[in-house]
Coordinates of C-alpha atoms in Angstrom, one line a residue:
X1068 CA -42.9 5.1 -38.8
X1069 CA -40.3 2.8 -37.3
X1070 CA -37.6 5.4 -37.9
X1071 CA -39.7 8.1 -36.1
X1072 CA -40.0 5.8 -33.1
X1073 CA -36.2 5.2 -33.0
X1074 CA -35.6 9.0 -33.2
X1075 CA -38.1 9.6 -30.4
X1076 CA -36.5 7.0 -28.2
X1077 CA -33.0 8.4 -28.9
X1078 CA -34.0 11.9 -27.9
X1079 CA -35.8 10.5 -24.9
X1080 CA -32.6 8.9 -23.8
X1081 CA -30.6 12.1 -24.3
X1082 CA -33.2 14.0 -22.2
X1083 CA -33.0 11.4 -19.4
X1084 CA -29.2 11.6 -19.3
X1085 CA -29.3 15.4 -19.2
X1086 CA -32.0 15.4 -16.6
X1087 CA -30.0 12.9 -14.5
X1088 CA -26.8 15.0 -14.7
X1089 CA -28.5 18.3 -13.8
X1090 CA -30.8 17.1 -11.1
X1091 CA -29.6 13.9 -9.4
X1092 CA -25.9 14.8 -9.6
X1093 CA -26.7 18.1 -7.9
X1094 CA -28.2 16.6 -4.8
X1095 CA -26.6 18.0 -1.7
X1096 CA -26.9 16.7 1.9
X1097 CA -25.3 17.7 5.2
X1098 CA -23.1 15.5 7.2
X1099 CA -21.0 15.7 10.4
X1100 CA -17.6 14.1 11.1
X1101 CA -17.3 13.5 14.9
X1102 CA -13.8 13.3 16.4
X1103 CA -12.9 12.2 19.9
X1104 CA -9.7 13.9 20.7
X1105 CA -9.1 12.5 24.2
X1106 CA -6.5 9.9 23.4
X1107 CA -5.1 8.5 20.2
X1108 CA -6.5 5.1 19.2
X1109 CA -3.4 4.2 17.3
X1110 CA 0.0 5.5 16.3
X1111 CA 1.7 5.1 12.9
X1112 CA 5.3 5.4 11.8
X1113 CA 6.5 8.6 10.3
X1114 CA 7.1 6.6 7.1
X1115 CA 3.8 4.7 7.3
X1116 CA 3.4 4.7 3.5
X1117 CA 5.5 1.9 2.0
X1118 CA 5.7 0.3 -1.5
X1119 CA 7.1 -2.9 -2.8
X1120 CA 9.5 -3.9 -5.6
X1121 CA 9.0 -7.4 -6.9
X1122 CA 11.0 -10.2 -8.7
X1123 CA 8.5 -11.0 -11.5
X1124 CA 10.2 -11.0 -15.0
X1125 CA 8.5 -9.7 -18.2
X1126 CA 7.1 -13.1 -19.0
X1127 CA 4.8 -13.0 -16.0
X1128 CA 1.3 -13.0 -17.4
X1129 CA -2.2 -13.2 -15.9
X1130 CA -5.5 -13.8 -17.8
X1131 CA -3.7 -13.4 -21.1
X1132 CA -2.1 -10.0 -20.2
X1133 CA 1.6 -9.5 -19.4
X1134 CA 1.7 -6.3 -17.3
X1135 CA 5.1 -6.4 -15.6
X1136 CA 7.4 -5.3 -18.3
X1137 CA 10.9 -4.5 -17.0
X1138 CA 10.0 -3.7 -13.4
X1139 CA 11.8 -6.6 -11.7
X1140 CA 14.5 -6.0 -9.1
X1141 CA 16.8 -7.7 -11.6
X1142 CA 16.1 -5.4 -14.6
X1143 CA 14.3 -2.2 -13.7
X1144 CA 16.0 1.0 -15.1
X1145 CA 17.5 2.5 -12.0
X1146 CA 18.4 5.7 -13.8
X1147 CA 14.9 6.6 -14.9
X1148 CA 14.4 10.2 -13.7
X1149 CA 10.7 9.7 -12.9
X1150 CA 11.4 6.7 -10.7
X1151 CA 14.2 8.6 -8.9
X1152 CA 12.0 11.7 -8.3
X1153 CA 9.0 9.6 -7.3
X1154 CA 10.9 8.0 -4.5
X1155 CA 12.7 11.2 -3.4
X1156 CA 9.4 13.1 -3.1
X1157 CA 8.6 11.0 0.0
X1158 CA 11.8 11.8 1.9
X1159 CA 11.8 8.9 2.8
X1160 CA 9.8 6.1 1.2
X1161 CA 9.8 2.7 2.8
X1162 CA 10.4 0.0 0.2
X1163 CA 9.9 -3.7 0.7
X1164 CA 11.9 -5.9 -1.7
X1165 CA 10.1 -9.2 -2.2
X1166 CA 7.1 -11.1 -3.5
X1167 CA 6.1 -14.6 -4.6
X1168 CA 9.4 -15.5 -6.3
X1169 CA 11.6 -14.4 -3.3
X1170 CA 11.5 -18.0 -1.9
X1171 CA 13.1 -19.2 -5.2
X1172 CA 15.9 -16.6 -5.2
X1173 CA 19.5 -17.7 -4.4
X1174 CA 22.2 -15.1 -3.7
X1175 CA 25.4 -15.2 -5.7
X1176 CA 28.5 -16.3 -3.9
X1177 CA 32.1 -16.1 -5.1
X1178 CA 32.3 -19.8 -5.7
X1179 CA 28.8 -20.1 -7.2
X1180 CA 28.6 -20.0 -11.0
X1181 CA 26.6 -19.4 -13.1
X1182 CA 24.1 -16.9 -11.5
X1183 CA 21.1 -17.3 -13.8
X1184 CA 17.9 -15.2 -14.0
X1185 CA 14.4 -16.6 -13.7
X1186 CA 13.3 -18.6 -16.7
X1187 CA 9.7 -19.4 -17.7
X1188 CA 9.0 -23.1 -17.2
X1189 CA 5.4 -24.3 -16.9
X1190 CA 6.5 -27.5 -15.2
X1191 CA 7.9 -25.5 -12.2
X1192 CA 5.7 -24.2 -9.4
X1193 CA 4.3 -20.8 -10.4
X1194 CA 5.7 -21.2 -13.9
X1195 CA 9.3 -20.1 -13.3
X1196 CA 12.6 -21.7 -12.5
X1197 CA 14.8 -20.8 -9.6
X1198 CA 16.5 -17.4 -10.1
X1199 CA 19.7 -15.8 -8.8
X1200 CA 20.6 -12.3 -7.5
X1201 CA 24.1 -11.3 -8.8
X1202 CA 26.1 -9.3 -6.3
X1203 CA 26.8 -6.7 -9.0
X1204 CA 23.0 -6.1 -9.3
X1205 CA 22.8 -5.9 -5.5
X1206 CA 25.5 -3.3 -5.6
X1207 CA 23.5 -1.3 -8.2
X1208 CA 20.3 -1.5 -6.2
X1209 CA 22.0 -0.3 -3.0
X1210 CA 23.6 2.6 -4.7
X1211 CA 20.2 3.5 -6.1
X1212 CA 18.5 3.3 -2.7
X1213 CA 21.2 5.6 -1.2
X1214 CA 20.6 8.1 -4.0
X1215 CA 16.8 8.2 -3.4
X1216 CA 17.0 8.0 0.4
X1217 CA 14.7 5.0 0.5
X1218 CA 14.3 2.9 3.7
X1219 CA 14.7 -0.6 2.5
X1220 CA 13.5 -4.0 3.8
X1221 CA 14.6 -7.2 2.1
X1222 CA 12.6 -10.5 1.9
X1223 CA 14.8 -13.6 2.3
X1224 CA 14.3 -17.0 0.8
X1225 CA 12.5 -19.1 3.5
X1226 CA 12.3 -22.3 1.5
X1227 CA 16.1 -22.8 1.2
X1228 CA 17.1 -26.3 2.3
X1229 CA 13.6 -27.6 2.7
X1230 CA 11.7 -30.3 0.8
X1231 CA 8.0 -30.0 -0.1
X1232 CA 5.7 -33.0 0.4
X1233 CA 2.7 -33.9 -1.8
X1234 CA 0.4 -31.7 0.4
X1235 CA 2.5 -28.6 0.0
X1236 CA 4.0 -28.7 3.5
X1237 CA 7.7 -27.6 3.8
X1238 CA 9.7 -30.3 5.6
X1239 CA 12.8 -29.5 7.6
X1240 CA 14.5 -26.4 9.0
X1241 CA 15.5 -23.4 7.0
X1242 CA 19.0 -23.5 5.6
X1243 CA 20.2 -20.0 6.5
X1244 CA 23.7 -20.2 5.0
X1245 CA 22.9 -18.5 1.7
X1246 CA 21.0 -15.7 3.4
X1247 CA 23.8 -15.3 6.0
X1248 CA 26.3 -14.8 3.1
X1249 CA 24.1 -12.0 1.6
X1250 CA 23.7 -10.3 5.0
X1251 CA 27.4 -10.5 5.6
X1252 CA 28.2 -9.1 2.1
X1253 CA 25.7 -6.3 2.7
X1254 CA 27.4 -5.3 6.0
X1255 CA 30.9 -5.6 4.5
X1256 CA 29.9 -3.2 1.7
X1257 CA 28.5 -0.7 4.2
X1258 CA 25.0 -0.9 2.7
X1259 CA 22.0 0.0 5.0
X1260 CA 19.1 -2.5 5.1
X1261 CA 16.6 -1.5 7.7
X1262 CA 15.0 -4.9 8.1
X1263 CA 15.3 -8.6 7.0
X1264 CA 12.0 -10.4 6.4
X1265 CA 11.8 -14.2 6.1
X1266 CA 9.5 -15.8 3.6
X1267 CA 6.5 -14.8 1.4
X1268 CA 3.0 -16.2 1.9
X1269 CA 4.0 -19.4 3.6
X1270 CA 2.0 -18.9 6.7
X1271 CA -1.3 -20.6 7.5
X1272 CA -2.5 -22.6 4.4
X1273 CA 0.1 -20.8 2.4
X1274 CA 0.0 -20.2 -1.4
X1275 CA 0.8 -23.6 -2.7
X1276 CA 3.5 -24.2 0.0
X1277 CA 3.4 -23.6 3.7
X1278 CA 5.6 -23.8 6.8
X1279 CA 4.2 -24.9 10.2
X1280 CA 4.1 -22.1 12.8
X1281 CA 6.4 -23.9 15.3
X1282 CA 9.0 -24.4 12.6
X1283 CA 8.7 -20.8 11.3
X1284 CA 9.2 -19.6 14.8
X1285 CA 12.4 -21.7 15.1
X1286 CA 13.6 -20.2 11.8
X1287 CA 13.0 -16.7 13.0
X1288 CA 15.1 -17.4 16.1
X1289 CA 17.9 -18.5 13.7
X1290 CA 17.5 -15.2 11.7
X1291 CA 17.6 -13.1 14.8
X1292 CA 20.8 -14.8 15.9
X1293 CA 22.4 -14.2 12.5
X1294 CA 21.4 -10.5 12.6
X1295 CA 22.7 -10.1 16.2
X1296 CA 26.0 -11.7 15.3
X1297 CA 26.7 -9.9 12.0
X1298 CA 25.6 -6.5 13.3
X1299 CA 27.2 -7.0 16.7
X1300 CA 29.2 -3.8 16.4
X1301 CA 26.3 -1.7 15.2
X1302 CA 24.5 0.7 17.5
X1303 CA 21.3 0.3 15.5
X1304 CA 20.4 -3.2 14.2
X1305 CA 18.0 -4.1 11.4
X1306 CA 14.5 -5.3 12.3
X1307 CA 13.5 -8.9 11.9
X1308 CA 10.1 -9.2 10.1
X1309 CA 7.8 -12.2 9.4
X1310 CA 5.8 -14.1 8.2
X1311 CA 4.7 -12.0 5.2
X1312 CA 1.6 -14.1 4.6
X1313 CA -2.2 -14.0 4.7
X1314 CA -3.7 -13.6 8.2
X1315 CA -4.7 -16.9 9.9
X1316 CA -5.6 -16.3 13.5
X1317 CA -4.6 -19.7 14.9
X1318 CA -1.3 -19.8 13.0
X1319 CA -0.4 -16.2 13.8
X1320 CA -1.2 -16.7 17.5
X1321 CA 1.1 -19.7 17.8
X1322 CA 3.8 -18.1 15.8
X1323 CA 3.8 -14.8 17.8
X1324 CA 3.7 -16.7 21.1
X1325 CA 6.9 -18.5 20.1
X1326 CA 8.8 -15.4 18.8
X1327 CA 8.2 -12.9 21.6
X1328 CA 12.0 -12.2 21.9
X1329 CA 13.1 -12.6 18.3
X1330 CA 10.6 -10.8 16.2
X1331 CA 10.1 -7.0 15.9
X1332 CA 7.5 -6.8 13.1
X1333 CA 4.5 -9.1 12.3
X1334 CA 3.7 -8.7 8.6
X1335 CA 0.5 -9.8 6.8
X1336 CA -0.8 -9.5 3.2
X1337 CA -4.1 -8.2 1.9
X1338 CA -5.9 -9.1 -1.4
X1339 CA -9.4 -8.8 -0.2
X1340 CA -10.9 -7.8 -3.6
X1341 CA -10.3 -11.3 -5.1
X1342 CA -8.8 -12.1 -8.5
X1343 CA -7.8 -9.4 -10.9
X1344 CA -10.2 -10.6 -13.6
X1345 CA -13.2 -10.2 -11.3
X1346 CA -15.9 -8.3 -13.3
X1347 CA -17.2 -6.8 -10.0
X1348 CA -14.0 -5.1 -8.8
X1349 CA -15.4 -1.6 -9.1
X1350 CA -18.7 -2.6 -7.4
X1351 CA -16.7 -4.0 -4.4
X1352 CA -14.5 -0.9 -4.2
X1353 CA -17.5 1.4 -4.1
X1354 CA -19.4 -0.7 -1.5
X1355 CA -18.8 0.6 2.0
X1356 CA -19.9 -2.6 3.7
X1357 CA -17.4 -4.6 1.5
X1358 CA -14.6 -2.1 2.3
X1359 CA -15.3 -2.4 6.0
X1360 CA -15.1 -6.2 6.0
X1361 CA -11.3 -6.3 6.3
X1362 CA -11.6 -4.6 9.7
X1363 CA -12.0 -8.1 11.3
X1364 CA -8.4 -9.1 10.3
X1365 CA -6.9 -5.9 11.7
X1366 CA -8.9 -6.2 14.9
X1367 CA -8.0 -9.9 15.4
X1368 CA -4.3 -9.3 14.9
X1369 CA -4.3 -6.3 17.2
X1370 CA -5.9 -8.5 19.9
X1371 CA -3.4 -11.3 19.4
X1372 CA -0.5 -8.9 19.8
X1373 CA -1.9 -7.3 22.9
X1374 CA -2.5 -10.7 24.6
X1375 CA 0.9 -12.2 23.6
X1376 CA 3.1 -9.9 25.6
X1377 CA 5.3 -9.4 22.6
X1378 CA 6.8 -6.0 21.7
X1379 CA 6.4 -6.8 18.0
X1380 CA 4.1 -4.4 16.0
X1381 CA 1.9 -5.0 13.0
X1382 CA 2.6 -4.1 9.4
X1383 CA 0.7 -4.7 6.2
X1384 CA 3.7 -6.1 4.3
X1385 CA 2.0 -6.3 0.9
X1386 CA -1.4 -5.2 -0.3
X1387 CA -2.5 -5.1 -4.0
X1388 CA -6.2 -5.4 -3.4
X1389 CA -6.8 -7.7 -6.4
X1390 CA -4.4 -10.7 -6.8
X1391 CA -2.7 -11.9 -10.0
X1392 CA -1.4 -8.5 -10.9
X1393 CA -4.6 -6.5 -10.5
X1394 CA -6.8 -5.2 -13.3
X1395 CA -5.8 -2.6 -15.9
X1396 CA -7.9 0.7 -15.7
X1397 CA -9.2 -0.4 -12.3
X1398 CA -6.3 -1.0 -9.8
X1399 CA -4.1 1.6 -11.6
X1400 CA -6.9 4.1 -12.1
X1401 CA -8.6 6.8 -9.9
X1402 CA -11.3 4.4 -8.6
X1403 CA -8.6 2.4 -6.7
X1404 CA -7.8 5.4 -4.5
X1405 CA -11.2 4.7 -2.8
X1406 CA -10.0 1.3 -1.8
X1407 CA -6.4 2.2 -1.1
X1408 CA -7.0 5.3 1.1
X1409 CA -9.7 3.5 3.0
X1410 CA -7.2 0.7 3.7
X1411 CA -4.6 3.2 4.9
X1412 CA -7.2 4.8 7.2
X1413 CA -8.6 1.6 8.5
X1414 CA -5.1 0.0 9.1
X1415 CA -3.9 3.0 11.0
X1416 CA -7.0 3.0 13.3
X1417 CA -6.0 -0.6 14.4
X1418 CA -2.5 0.6 15.3
X1419 CA -0.8 -0.8 12.2
X1420 CA 2.5 0.9 11.9
X1421 CA 3.3 0.6 8.2
X1422 CA 1.4 -0.2 5.1
X1423 CA 3.2 -1.5 2.0
X1424 CA 1.5 -1.2 -1.3
X1425 CA 2.0 -3.8 -4.0
X1426 CA 3.7 -2.3 -6.0
X1427 CA 5.7 0.8 -6.4
X1428 CA 5.9 -0.2 -10.0
X1429 CA 5.0 -3.5 -11.7
X1430 CA 1.8 -5.3 -12.6
X1431 CA -1.5 -3.4 -13.0
X1432 CA -1.5 -2.1 -9.4
X1433 CA 1.6 0.0 -9.2
X1434 CA 1.8 3.5 -7.9
X1435 CA 3.8 4.1 -11.1
X1436 CA 2.8 3.0 -14.6
X1437 CA 4.8 -0.2 -15.4
X1438 CA 5.6 1.0 -19.0
X1439 CA 6.3 4.7 -18.8
X1440 CA 6.9 5.2 -15.1
X1441 CA 4.3 8.0 -14.9
X1442 CA 2.5 8.3 -11.5
X1443 CA -0.9 6.6 -11.3
X1444 CA -3.6 8.4 -9.2
X1445 CA -2.7 6.3 -6.1
X1446 CA 0.8 7.7 -6.1
X1447 CA -0.4 11.2 -5.5
X1448 CA -3.0 9.9 -3.0
X1449 CA -0.2 8.2 -1.1
X1450 CA 2.1 11.2 -1.2
X1451 CA -0.6 13.5 0.2
X1452 CA -1.2 11.0 3.1
X1453 CA 2.6 10.9 3.8
X1454 CA 2.8 14.7 3.9
X1455 CA -0.4 15.4 5.8
X1456 CA -1.4 12.5 8.1
X1457 CA 0.5 12.6 11.4
X1458 CA 1.4 9.8 13.8
X1459 CA -1.5 9.9 16.2
X1460 CA -4.8 8.4 15.0
X1461 CA -8.0 9.9 16.2
X1462 CA -11.3 8.1 16.9
X1463 CA -13.6 9.2 14.0
X1464 CA -17.2 8.6 13.0
X1465 CA -19.5 10.1 10.4
X1466 CA -23.2 10.9 10.4
X1467 CA -25.3 11.8 7.4
X1468 CA -24.7 9.1 4.8
X1469 CA -23.3 5.6 4.8
X1470 CA -21.4 6.4 1.5
X1471 CA -18.9 8.6 3.3
X1472 CA -15.7 7.1 4.8
X1473 CA -14.0 9.4 7.3
X1474 CA -10.6 9.3 9.1
X1475 CA -8.7 11.8 11.2
X1476 CA -5.1 12.1 12.4
X1477 CA -3.2 14.7 14.3
X1478 CA -1.5 16.9 11.7
X1479 CA 1.9 16.0 10.4
X1480 CA 2.7 19.6 9.6
X1481 CA 2.4 21.1 13.1
X1482 CA 2.2 19.9 16.7
X1483 CA -1.3 21.5 16.8
X1484 CA -4.0 20.8 14.3
X1485 CA -5.7 17.8 12.7
X1486 CA -6.0 16.4 9.2
X1487 CA -9.2 14.8 7.9
X1488 CA -9.6 12.2 5.1
X1489 CA -13.0 12.2 3.5
X1490 CA -14.0 9.6 0.9
X1491 CA -17.3 10.1 -0.9
X1492 CA -18.5 6.8 -2.5
X1493 CA -21.7 8.3 -3.8
X1494 CA -22.0 9.1 -7.5
X1495 CA -24.8 11.6 -7.2
X1496 CA -24.6 13.4 -3.9
X1497 CA -22.4 16.2 -2.7
X1498 CA -21.9 16.3 1.0
X1499 CA -21.4 19.5 3.0
X1500 CA -19.4 18.3 6.0
X1501 CA -19.1 20.0 9.3
X1502 CA -16.6 19.0 12.0
X1503 CA -17.5 18.3 15.6
X1504 CA -14.5 17.8 18.0
X1505 CA -14.6 16.6 21.6
X1506 CA -11.8 17.6 24.0
X1507 CA -10.8 20.7 21.9
X1508 CA -8.6 23.1 23.7
X1509 CA -9.1 26.7 22.9
X1510 CA -11.2 28.2 20.0
X1511 CA -10.5 29.2 16.5
X1512 CA -11.5 32.4 14.7
X1513 CA -13.8 32.5 11.7
X1514 CA -10.9 34.3 10.0
X1515 CA -8.7 31.2 10.4
X1516 CA -8.2 29.2 7.2
X1517 CA -8.0 25.5 6.5
X1518 CA -6.2 23.7 3.7
X1519 CA -8.2 21.5 1.3
X1520 CA -7.0 19.0 -1.3
X1521 CA -9.9 17.8 -3.5
X1522 CA -9.1 14.7 -5.6
X1523 CA -11.2 13.8 -8.6
X1524 CA -10.9 11.7 -11.8
X1525 CA -10.1 13.5 -15.0
X1526 CA -13.4 14.1 -16.9
X1527 CA -15.2 12.3 -14.1
X1528 CA -14.1 8.9 -15.4
X1529 CA -13.4 6.7 -12.5
X1530 CA -11.3 4.4 -14.7
X1531 CA -9.0 7.3 -15.7
X1532 CA -5.3 7.0 -14.9
X1533 CA -5.1 10.8 -14.5
X1534 CA -5.8 12.6 -11.3
X1535 CA -7.2 16.1 -10.9
X1536 CA -6.2 18.0 -7.7
X1537 CA -8.3 21.1 -6.9
X1538 CA -9.3 21.3 -10.6
X1539 CA -5.7 21.0 -11.9
X1540 CA -4.5 18.0 -13.8
X1541 CA -1.4 16.6 -12.3
X1542 CA 1.3 16.1 -14.9
X1543 CA 5.0 15.1 -14.6
X1544 CA 7.2 17.6 -16.6
X1545 CA 9.7 16.9 -19.2
X1546 CA 12.5 16.5 -16.7
X1547 CA 10.5 13.9 -14.7
X1548 CA 9.8 16.2 -11.8
X1549 CA 6.8 15.4 -9.6
X1550 CA 4.3 18.3 -9.8
X1551 CA 3.6 20.3 -6.6
X1552 CA 0.5 19.3 -4.6
X1553 CA -1.0 22.6 -3.6
X1554 CA -4.1 23.2 -1.5
X1555 CA -7.0 25.6 -1.7
X1556 CA -7.7 27.7 1.3
X1557 CA -11.2 28.1 2.9
X1558 CA -12.5 29.8 6.0
X1559 CA -12.9 27.8 9.1
X1560 CA -16.5 28.7 9.2
X1561 CA -17.2 27.2 5.8
X1562 CA -18.3 23.6 5.6
X1563 CA -16.2 21.1 3.6
X1564 CA -17.8 20.4 0.3
X1565 CA -17.1 16.9 -0.9
X1566 CA -18.3 16.3 -4.5
X1567 CA -19.7 13.0 -5.7
X1568 CA -17.0 10.3 -6.3
X1569 CA -14.3 12.5 -4.8
X1570 CA -11.7 12.3 -2.0
X1571 CA -10.7 15.3 0.2
X1572 CA -7.9 15.8 2.6
X1573 CA -8.4 18.7 5.0
X1574 CA -5.7 20.2 7.2
X1575 CA -7.2 22.2 10.0
X1576 CA -4.3 23.9 11.8
X1577 CA -6.2 25.6 14.6
X1578 CA -7.9 22.6 16.2
X1579 CA -6.0 21.5 19.3
X1580 CA -7.0 18.3 20.9
X1581 CA -5.5 16.4 23.9
X1582 CA -4.6 13.4 21.8
X1583 CA -2.2 15.5 19.7
X1584 CA -0.1 16.5 22.7
X1585 CA 0.6 12.9 23.8

């Protein structure tokens, strides 16, 4: 009798699963994306998408997992064909060189020997000794960046010359001599660095150590003086960026107020999902109210910049979502594209000019797999953004469900036209989306076509590291070539069908709004 009951319950479970998949998952609702095309609400850089390369050695471990492998600036294989092709595909990709250990890096000088790498030492802060960048490696990196066409920004050691008190406050001014020698060497060699950033996560309360806003401002004035002196004969000079830390409204306001003539880019970091071992990461990623929470930081920084009178612009200098290297099969899986693309859309809508993903490769949150260099889903998500989303950001809202996130930009492919980004966080509901556009100039024919790029997880598994584009699994070939990202074409008169747990880019070439002519 007991066995019959067990068999009955088993078949009842199977019936429930089938019923759920054939009924609930087939629910369809209608929705409308509203676009105000009068004026843009923000403007991004052409190379808005940025990624980082870090210093962490293979011994860097979190929660018992060592996820970095050989992805450090000091040891990554610069001849890997997938890495080369992945960067070249962006033409160009912004790359920020930096991270937690950058404030413990010294730069080799002719009279400085030996030049030792980072060594694991639990008694040192963050578990590693001071490390050194050999100029021979700096040469190799710059040759690599030239081959790939990358646009490079370098994070300098901001703790040089300071002492740290028992409360974690950095005492004294920045000793700029070592940084100045690196910058001078770089110029003498003819290497192109597009910006020099000072410090990593030392603003506000800092991460373990911190620098007061007034002192940081003084140090930035010093860096600006060095850049102006060394690049005196250059028509185009590198940008000066700072502070590369977590947003703190009072600290940032004071810092920006004191650097109105010496700072071109204000950089801040985002890890709003919490620690990488959080068991609720996926729940947070799929919660639209949680995703929207970061808007307050973007809004506050935008307000500070407007009121300060500075010409500096905002960048997200580093964002990995979940700190301490992320979480395997979450921050390197399809589900993370929901968070990542929503971040790109939100940041752009608050006039953020560039967004740097932690990392290009390294940890569990890389655009590329840390061990085999193969692209993770977010790599393709980012490449599509780079190719489709233009400079001018359009005011966008969505009606029909709270589970849909919607963003729109003027098209990057043509002067006319717009591109939509639609993110469906619902696991059961397909949304048929229509587009309503204010201030549209002219009309489009029902015979006109739009380009659609539907992104889904392989086999419907949100934690899959494999992306499916328009029904086709994206695979790097044996030569390391990045696969083509091809659209499907639909009539203008057709609604945009957004499947459950999917992301859709839509390029609509025949919508002409005033904001796209500015």
